[in-house]
GROMACS .gro file of C-alpha atoms in nm:
model
  343
    1MET     CA    1  -1.532   1.862   0.506
    2LYS     CA    2  -1.156   1.847   0.455
    3ARG     CA    3  -1.161   2.201   0.316
    4PHE     CA    4  -1.359   2.318   0.620
    5PHE     CA    5  -1.099   2.185   0.861
    6THR     CA    6  -0.822   2.341   0.650
    7VAL     CA    7  -0.982   2.686   0.688
    8ILE     CA    8  -1.020   2.634   1.063
    9ALA     CA    9  -0.654   2.536   1.085
   10LEU     CA   10  -0.551   2.852   0.902
   11PHE     CA   11  -0.751   3.065   1.145
   12ALA     CA   12  -0.582   2.891   1.437
   13ILE     CA   13  -0.235   2.944   1.291
   14LEU     CA   14  -0.297   3.310   1.218
   15THR     CA   15  -0.442   3.364   1.565
   16LEU     CA   16  -0.117   3.234   1.714
   17LEU     CA   17   0.074   3.473   1.489
   18LEU     CA   18  -0.120   3.784   1.598
   19PRO     CA   19   0.147   3.922   1.835
   20LEU     CA   20   0.409   3.897   1.560
   21ILE     CA   21   0.172   4.047   1.305
   22GLY     CA   22   0.115   4.344   1.533
   23LEU     CA   23   0.490   4.406   1.548
   24TRP     CA   24   0.527   4.378   1.170
   25VAL     CA   25   0.245   4.620   1.104
   26GLY     CA   26   0.415   4.881   1.321
   27ASN     CA   27   0.265   5.225   1.272
   28LEU     CA   28   0.095   5.143   0.942
   29TRP     CA   29  -0.253   5.209   1.084
   30ASP     CA   30  -0.180   5.474   1.345
   31SER     CA   31  -0.466   5.696   1.230
   32PRO     CA   32  -0.744   5.687   0.972
   33SER     CA   33  -0.609   5.995   0.798
   34GLN     CA   34  -0.270   5.829   0.754
   35LYS     CA   35  -0.369   5.477   0.657
   36ASP     CA   36  -0.669   5.558   0.444
   37ASN     CA   37  -0.438   5.749   0.215
   38HIS     CA   38  -0.571   5.592  -0.103
   39SER     CA   39  -0.906   5.750  -0.011
   40SER     CA   40  -0.738   6.083  -0.077
   41ILE     CA   41  -0.668   5.971  -0.434
   42THR     CA   42  -0.992   5.778  -0.478
   43GLN     CA   43  -1.242   6.044  -0.580
   44PRO     CA   44  -1.607   5.939  -0.633
   45LEU     CA   45  -1.671   5.761  -0.959
   46SER     CA   46  -1.871   5.973  -1.200
   47SER     CA   47  -2.038   5.727  -1.438
   48PRO     CA   48  -2.167   5.369  -1.431
   49THR     CA   49  -1.913   5.274  -1.697
   50PRO     CA   50  -1.607   5.504  -1.688
   51ALA     CA   51  -1.583   5.646  -2.037
   52THR     CA   52  -1.216   5.577  -2.099
   53PRO     CA   53  -1.060   5.460  -2.423
   54ALA     CA   54  -0.912   5.112  -2.440
   55SER     CA   55  -0.588   5.141  -2.244
   56PRO     CA   56  -0.261   5.034  -2.407
   57LEU     CA   57  -0.015   4.854  -2.186
   58PRO     CA   58   0.190   5.111  -1.993
   59THR     CA   59   0.560   5.168  -2.032
   60SER     CA   60   0.811   5.277  -1.770
   61GLY     CA   61   0.835   5.614  -1.947
   62ASP     CA   62   0.470   5.707  -1.889
   63LEU     CA   63   0.421   6.019  -1.678
   64LEU     CA   64   0.148   6.079  -1.422
   65SER     CA   65   0.021   6.425  -1.334
   66ILE     CA   66  -0.014   6.430  -0.955
   67PHE     CA   67  -0.135   6.719  -0.741
   68ASN     CA   68   0.100   6.752  -0.445
   69ALA     CA   69  -0.132   6.838  -0.156
   70ASP     CA   70   0.162   6.972   0.047
   71THR     CA   71   0.313   7.212  -0.207
   72LYS     CA   72  -0.018   7.274  -0.392
   73THR     CA   73   0.158   7.215  -0.723
   74VAL     CA   74   0.119   6.962  -1.004
   75GLU     CA   75   0.413   6.729  -1.050
   76GLN     CA   76   0.495   6.495  -1.339
   77VAL     CA   77   0.601   6.162  -1.191
   78PRO     CA   78   0.723   5.865  -1.398
   79LEU     CA   79   0.475   5.580  -1.368
   80GLU     CA   80   0.713   5.321  -1.224
   81GLU     CA   81   0.857   5.575  -0.980
   82PHE     CA   82   0.504   5.634  -0.856
   83VAL     CA   83   0.436   5.260  -0.824
   84LEU     CA   84   0.753   5.209  -0.619
   85GLY     CA   85   0.665   5.500  -0.391
   86SER     CA   86   0.303   5.391  -0.364
   87VAL     CA   87   0.391   5.041  -0.247
   88ALA     CA   88   0.644   5.182   0.002
   89SER     CA   89   0.369   5.408   0.140
   90GLU     CA   90   0.092   5.146   0.137
   91MET     CA   91   0.251   4.833   0.286
   92PRO     CA   92   0.518   4.751   0.544
   93ILE     CA   93   0.840   4.642   0.378
   94THR     CA   94   0.840   4.337   0.608
   95TRP     CA   95   0.534   4.191   0.436
   96PRO     CA   96   0.566   3.892   0.201
   97ASP     CA   97   0.686   3.936  -0.157
   98GLU     CA   98   0.355   3.831  -0.311
   99ALA     CA   99   0.157   4.089  -0.114
  100LEU     CA  100   0.395   4.366  -0.222
  101LYS     CA  101   0.372   4.251  -0.585
  102ALA     CA  102  -0.008   4.249  -0.566
  103GLN     CA  103   0.003   4.605  -0.434
  104SER     CA  104   0.238   4.702  -0.719
  105VAL     CA  105  -0.013   4.592  -0.983
  106ALA     CA  106  -0.307   4.745  -0.793
  107SER     CA  107  -0.126   5.080  -0.753
  108ARG     CA  108  -0.023   5.089  -1.120
  109SER     CA  109  -0.368   4.995  -1.248
  110TYR     CA  110  -0.547   5.238  -1.019
  111ALA     CA  111  -0.322   5.528  -1.116
  112LEU     CA  112  -0.363   5.468  -1.490
  113ALA     CA  113  -0.741   5.419  -1.464
  114ARG     CA  114  -0.780   5.732  -1.254
  115ALA     CA  115  -0.569   5.932  -1.499
  116ALA     CA  116  -0.786   5.815  -1.790
  117LEU     CA  117  -1.109   5.880  -1.599
  118ASN     CA  118  -1.020   6.228  -1.471
  119ASN     CA  119  -0.832   6.338  -1.783
  120GLY     CA  120  -0.759   6.673  -1.620
  121SER     CA  121  -1.127   6.747  -1.563
  122ASP     CA  122  -1.121   6.812  -1.187
  123PRO     CA  123  -1.049   7.183  -1.126
  124THR     CA  124  -0.951   7.122  -0.763
  125LEU     CA  125  -0.657   6.914  -0.887
  126GLN     CA  126  -0.535   7.184  -1.128
  127GLY     CA  127  -0.550   6.940  -1.416
  128ALA     CA  128  -0.382   6.650  -1.235
  129ALA     CA  129  -0.516   6.294  -1.229
  130PHE     CA  130  -0.527   6.265  -0.851
  131SER     CA  131  -0.369   6.403  -0.535
  132ALA     CA  132  -0.105   6.269  -0.300
  133ASN     CA  133   0.116   6.401  -0.024
  134PRO     CA  134   0.463   6.243  -0.015
  135LYS     CA  135   0.566   6.453   0.284
  136GLN     CA  136   0.288   6.298   0.495
  137HIS     CA  137   0.328   5.955   0.333
  138LEU     CA  138  -0.015   5.978   0.171
  139GLY     CA  139  -0.052   5.814  -0.170
  140PHE     CA  140   0.317   5.764  -0.238
  141VAL     CA  141   0.657   5.859  -0.103
  142ARG     CA  142   0.985   5.961  -0.260
  143ILE     CA  143   1.330   5.826  -0.184
  144GLU     CA  144   1.389   6.088   0.086
  145GLN     CA  145   1.079   5.968   0.274
  146MET     CA  146   1.188   5.605   0.230
  147LYS     CA  147   1.521   5.692   0.392
  148GLU     CA  148   1.332   5.846   0.685
  149MET     CA  149   1.108   5.539   0.713
  150TRP     CA  150   1.377   5.272   0.689
  151GLY     CA  151   1.685   5.441   0.833
  152ALA     CA  152   1.989   5.213   0.834
  153ASP     CA  153   1.791   4.948   0.643
  154PHE     CA  154   1.722   5.177   0.347
  155ASP     CA  155   1.967   5.019   0.101
  156LYS     CA  156   1.849   4.664   0.174
  157ASN     CA  157   1.480   4.753   0.174
  158TYR     CA  158   1.499   4.969  -0.136
  159ALA     CA  159   1.681   4.700  -0.333
  160ARG     CA  160   1.423   4.437  -0.236
  161LEU     CA  161   1.123   4.657  -0.309
  162LYS     CA  162   1.259   4.774  -0.643
  163MET     CA  163   1.325   4.415  -0.746
  164LEU     CA  164   0.965   4.320  -0.663
  165VAL     CA  165   0.811   4.621  -0.834
  166ASP     CA  166   1.035   4.575  -1.139
  167SER     CA  167   0.917   4.215  -1.166
  168THR     CA  168   0.566   4.353  -1.240
  169THR     CA  169   0.670   4.646  -1.461
  170GLY     CA  170   0.394   4.730  -1.707
  171THR     CA  171   0.157   4.471  -1.563
  172THR     CA  172  -0.201   4.587  -1.506
  173LEU     CA  173  -0.545   4.447  -1.441
  174GLN     CA  174  -0.785   4.486  -1.734
  175TYR     CA  175  -1.162   4.470  -1.762
  176ASN     CA  176  -1.331   4.475  -2.102
  177GLY     CA  177  -1.018   4.613  -2.266
  178GLN     CA  178  -0.974   4.895  -2.014
  179THR     CA  179  -0.747   4.931  -1.716
  180ALA     CA  180  -0.946   4.845  -1.404
  181LEU     CA  181  -0.999   5.104  -1.132
  182THR     CA  182  -0.839   4.886  -0.866
  183CYS     CA  183  -0.932   5.058  -0.539
  184TYR     CA  184  -0.782   4.918  -0.220
  185HIS     CA  185  -0.808   4.966   0.155
  186ALA     CA  186  -0.641   4.855   0.477
  187ILE     CA  187  -0.876   4.599   0.636
  188SER     CA  188  -1.225   4.493   0.534
  189ALA     CA  189  -1.507   4.422   0.776
  190GLY     CA  190  -1.486   4.055   0.678
  191HIS     CA  191  -1.644   4.117   0.337
  192THR     CA  192  -1.532   4.387   0.096
  193GLU     CA  193  -1.782   4.655   0.004
  194ALA     CA  194  -1.948   4.709  -0.334
  195SER     CA  195  -1.835   5.028  -0.505
  196GLU     CA  196  -2.190   5.162  -0.547
  197ASN     CA  197  -2.236   5.166  -0.170
  198VAL     CA  198  -1.943   5.404  -0.126
  199TRP     CA  199  -1.964   5.605  -0.448
  200SER     CA  200  -2.235   5.612  -0.715
  201THR     CA  201  -2.103   5.356  -0.960
  202ALA     CA  202  -2.135   4.979  -0.968
  203LEU     CA  203  -1.837   4.802  -1.125
  204PRO     CA  204  -1.849   4.421  -1.167
  205TYR     CA  205  -1.497   4.372  -1.035
  206LEU     CA  206  -1.572   4.585  -0.728
  207SER     CA  207  -1.888   4.404  -0.621
  208GLY     CA  208  -1.752   4.272  -0.291
  209ILE     CA  209  -1.611   3.934  -0.186
  210ASP     CA  210  -1.563   3.743   0.139
  211SER     CA  211  -1.236   3.828   0.313
  212PRO     CA  212  -1.264   3.628   0.637
  213LEU     CA  213  -0.898   3.633   0.738
  214ASP     CA  214  -0.927   4.008   0.794
  215LEU     CA  215  -1.094   3.916   1.123
  216THR     CA  216  -0.755   3.792   1.246
  217SER     CA  217  -0.604   4.141   1.230
  218PRO     CA  218  -0.512   4.283   1.572
  219ASP     CA  219  -0.662   4.610   1.446
  220PHE     CA  220  -0.987   4.460   1.317
  221THR     CA  221  -1.206   4.598   1.599
  222VAL     CA  222  -1.126   4.937   1.752
  223SER     CA  223  -1.331   5.146   1.995
  224THR     CA  224  -1.306   5.525   1.994
  225GLU     CA  225  -1.452   5.749   2.263
  226MET     CA  226  -1.584   6.096   2.186
  227SER     CA  227  -1.759   6.345   2.409
  228SER     CA  228  -2.112   6.444   2.317
  229GLN     CA  229  -1.989   6.800   2.267
  230ASP     CA  230  -1.717   6.694   2.022
  231ALA     CA  231  -1.961   6.471   1.834
  232TYR     CA  232  -2.212   6.758   1.819
  233TYR     CA  233  -1.962   7.004   1.672
  234SER     CA  234  -1.821   6.752   1.423
  235LEU     CA  235  -2.166   6.660   1.297
  236GLN     CA  236  -2.283   7.022   1.278
  237MET     CA  237  -1.972   7.117   1.081
  238ALA     CA  238  -2.039   6.840   0.829
  239PHE     CA  239  -2.418   6.879   0.819
  240PRO     CA  240  -2.511   7.244   0.899
  241ASP     CA  241  -2.887   7.181   0.871
  242LEU     CA  242  -2.879   6.887   1.110
  243GLN     CA  243  -3.076   6.932   1.433
  244LEU     CA  244  -2.940   6.753   1.739
  245VAL     CA  245  -3.157   6.810   2.043
  246GLY     CA  246  -3.244   6.633   2.366
  247ASP     CA  247  -3.059   6.343   2.524
  248PRO     CA  248  -2.748   6.255   2.317
  249ALA     CA  249  -2.837   5.889   2.376
  250THR     CA  250  -3.123   5.943   2.127
  251TRP     CA  251  -2.921   6.110   1.852
  252PHE     CA  252  -2.834   5.790   1.665
  253GLY     CA  253  -3.103   5.548   1.549
  254ASN     CA  254  -3.098   5.197   1.409
  255PRO     CA  255  -2.889   5.177   1.090
  256VAL     CA  256  -2.961   5.012   0.757
  257LEU     CA  257  -2.669   4.787   0.661
  258THR     CA  258  -2.527   4.692   0.324
  259PRO     CA  259  -2.485   4.320   0.247
  260ALA     CA  260  -2.119   4.354   0.348
  261GLY     CA  261  -2.215   4.482   0.695
  262TYR     CA  262  -2.125   4.847   0.650
  263ILE     CA  263  -2.377   5.118   0.741
  264GLN     CA  264  -2.567   5.226   0.434
  265SER     CA  265  -2.772   5.487   0.619
  266ILE     CA  266  -2.842   5.580   0.979
  267PRO     CA  267  -3.085   5.820   1.151
  268VAL     CA  268  -2.888   6.101   1.314
  269GLY     CA  269  -3.093   6.372   1.483
  270THR     CA  270  -3.351   6.489   1.230
  271ALA     CA  271  -3.180   6.339   0.923
  272GLN     CA  272  -3.112   6.004   0.758
  273LEU     CA  273  -2.742   6.015   0.673
  274LYS     CA  274  -2.515   5.791   0.467
  275GLY     CA  275  -2.280   5.579   0.672
  276VAL     CA  276  -1.976   5.690   0.470
  277ASP     CA  277  -2.065   6.054   0.539
  278VAL     CA  278  -2.099   5.998   0.914
  279ARG     CA  279  -1.770   5.809   0.909
  280ALA     CA  280  -1.599   6.106   0.741
  281ALA     CA  281  -1.759   6.362   0.974
  282LEU     CA  282  -1.649   6.177   1.288
  283ASN     CA  283  -1.313   6.060   1.147
  284LEU     CA  284  -1.393   5.695   1.212
  285ARG     CA  285  -1.183   5.410   1.079
  286SER     CA  286  -1.470   5.247   0.892
  287ALA     CA  287  -1.836   5.283   0.800
  288CYS     CA  288  -1.893   4.949   0.972
  289PHE     CA  289  -1.956   5.077   1.324
  290THR     CA  290  -2.184   5.065   1.624
  291VAL     CA  291  -2.265   5.348   1.866
  292SER     CA  292  -2.321   5.345   2.242
  293TYR     CA  293  -2.357   5.633   2.489
  294ALA     CA  294  -2.298   5.666   2.863
  295ASP     CA  295  -2.190   5.941   3.105
  296GLY     CA  296  -2.152   6.210   2.841
  297MET     CA  297  -1.938   5.996   2.612
  298PHE     CA  298  -2.007   5.820   2.284
  299THR     CA  299  -1.822   5.498   2.206
  300PHE     CA  300  -1.788   5.418   1.836
  301THR     CA  301  -1.676   5.061   1.773
  302THR     CA  302  -1.551   5.005   1.419
  303LYS     CA  303  -1.469   4.691   1.225
  304GLY     CA  304  -1.208   4.706   0.952
  305TYR     CA  305  -1.020   5.011   0.827
  306GLY     CA  306  -1.088   5.215   0.516
  307HIS     CA  307  -1.369   5.242   0.263
  308GLY     CA  308  -1.374   4.865   0.216
  309VAL     CA  309  -1.378   4.862  -0.167
  310GLY     CA  310  -1.145   4.642  -0.370
  311MET     CA  311  -0.837   4.471  -0.230
  312SER     CA  312  -0.799   4.441   0.143
  313GLN     CA  313  -0.430   4.495   0.204
  314TYR     CA  314  -0.439   4.289   0.521
  315GLY     CA  315  -0.626   4.022   0.329
  316ALA     CA  316  -0.351   4.026   0.066
  317TYR     CA  317  -0.097   3.988   0.348
  318THR     CA  318  -0.273   3.684   0.496
  319MET     CA  319  -0.315   3.524   0.154
  320ALA     CA  320   0.055   3.569   0.079
  321LEU     CA  321   0.138   3.432   0.423
  322THR     CA  322  -0.053   3.114   0.337
  323GLY     CA  323   0.128   3.068   0.006
  324LYS     CA  324  -0.095   3.247  -0.246
  325THR     CA  325   0.077   3.418  -0.539
  326TYR     CA  326   0.016   3.780  -0.633
  327ASP     CA  327  -0.194   3.690  -0.937
  328ALA     CA  328  -0.418   3.468  -0.719
  329ILE     CA  329  -0.456   3.752  -0.468
  330LEU     CA  330  -0.556   3.996  -0.742
  331ALA     CA  331  -0.798   3.749  -0.901
  332THR     CA  332  -0.966   3.706  -0.563
  333TYR     CA  333  -1.019   4.073  -0.489
  334TYR     CA  334  -1.088   4.189  -0.846
  335PRO     CA  335  -1.307   3.915  -1.002
  336GLU     CA  336  -1.371   3.928  -1.377
  337THR     CA  337  -1.042   4.113  -1.443
  338THR     CA  338  -0.750   3.975  -1.638
  339LEU     CA  339  -0.380   4.025  -1.575
  340ALA     CA  340  -0.208   4.191  -1.869
  341ALA     CA  341   0.170   4.180  -1.865
  342ALA     CA  342   0.391   4.412  -2.065
  343LYS     CA  343   0.539   4.256  -2.378
   0.00000   0.00000   0.00000
């Protein structure tokens, strides 16, 4: 009972803080294409158990091969330089230390696991491990972008962020002797999604957990209007064989939901489509959405932001705000993993 009232008290405190939180977040979630940047480096998993060798602990001298989506070239980026730029891209510098440290470990682990899993096998990446676009602040940013982001506060912010990232140098999350594929997203729908519901692979540490404080985000629920004509063209572009006829109010049927509340599949016109595919086609913030139609306009109401797998960044923020350390945050969002620090 005491624990119950403690949780209620936390909700009340965070609700009072919402106006301040909105100011701190700034333009972090201006658009799905900008905030869901780790989706651009999170390609579908290809096997139930990624066939990677046991991963040694990384060193600061490790290089990552990254496909620059702006210049269309492959760049060799030192691991810790990438981690610093990833955290700067992924979280507001105003967020608590422990949230930024949790993101540091998640970014490092994800990058190393993706590099081991891809191993230069994706021809669209020209042999790189994954793609990013520093110019558009997608995936990671360089110092020049940090200067643009922080302006007169660059020196102060850079020094703080580097200190926090350096405090985790070489630290990764491990699962069964391998570096964990630590996916992350902006805001969950109140429960993180299982990896197999977004891609094809079930991983024990990406099975989904409750993340109730995400509901306190000022950006948790967002409604987007779209004309029936725009929806028609977007859906036809994504699904050329799809037939959409008659009253647009009948185009969308009743969805099948995953245990986390995201749409697993939904009838659209003549087809049964995956929720993640409809989300991508219509550029929605989340696959947890409802649809209504009136006067020639669809209204899509989404909950959360991003694919929903792994660590909720807003959840990490709220946990840090309530005193949780970065290792506790990571243990919550990636169960069954262990924290391995560099020796």
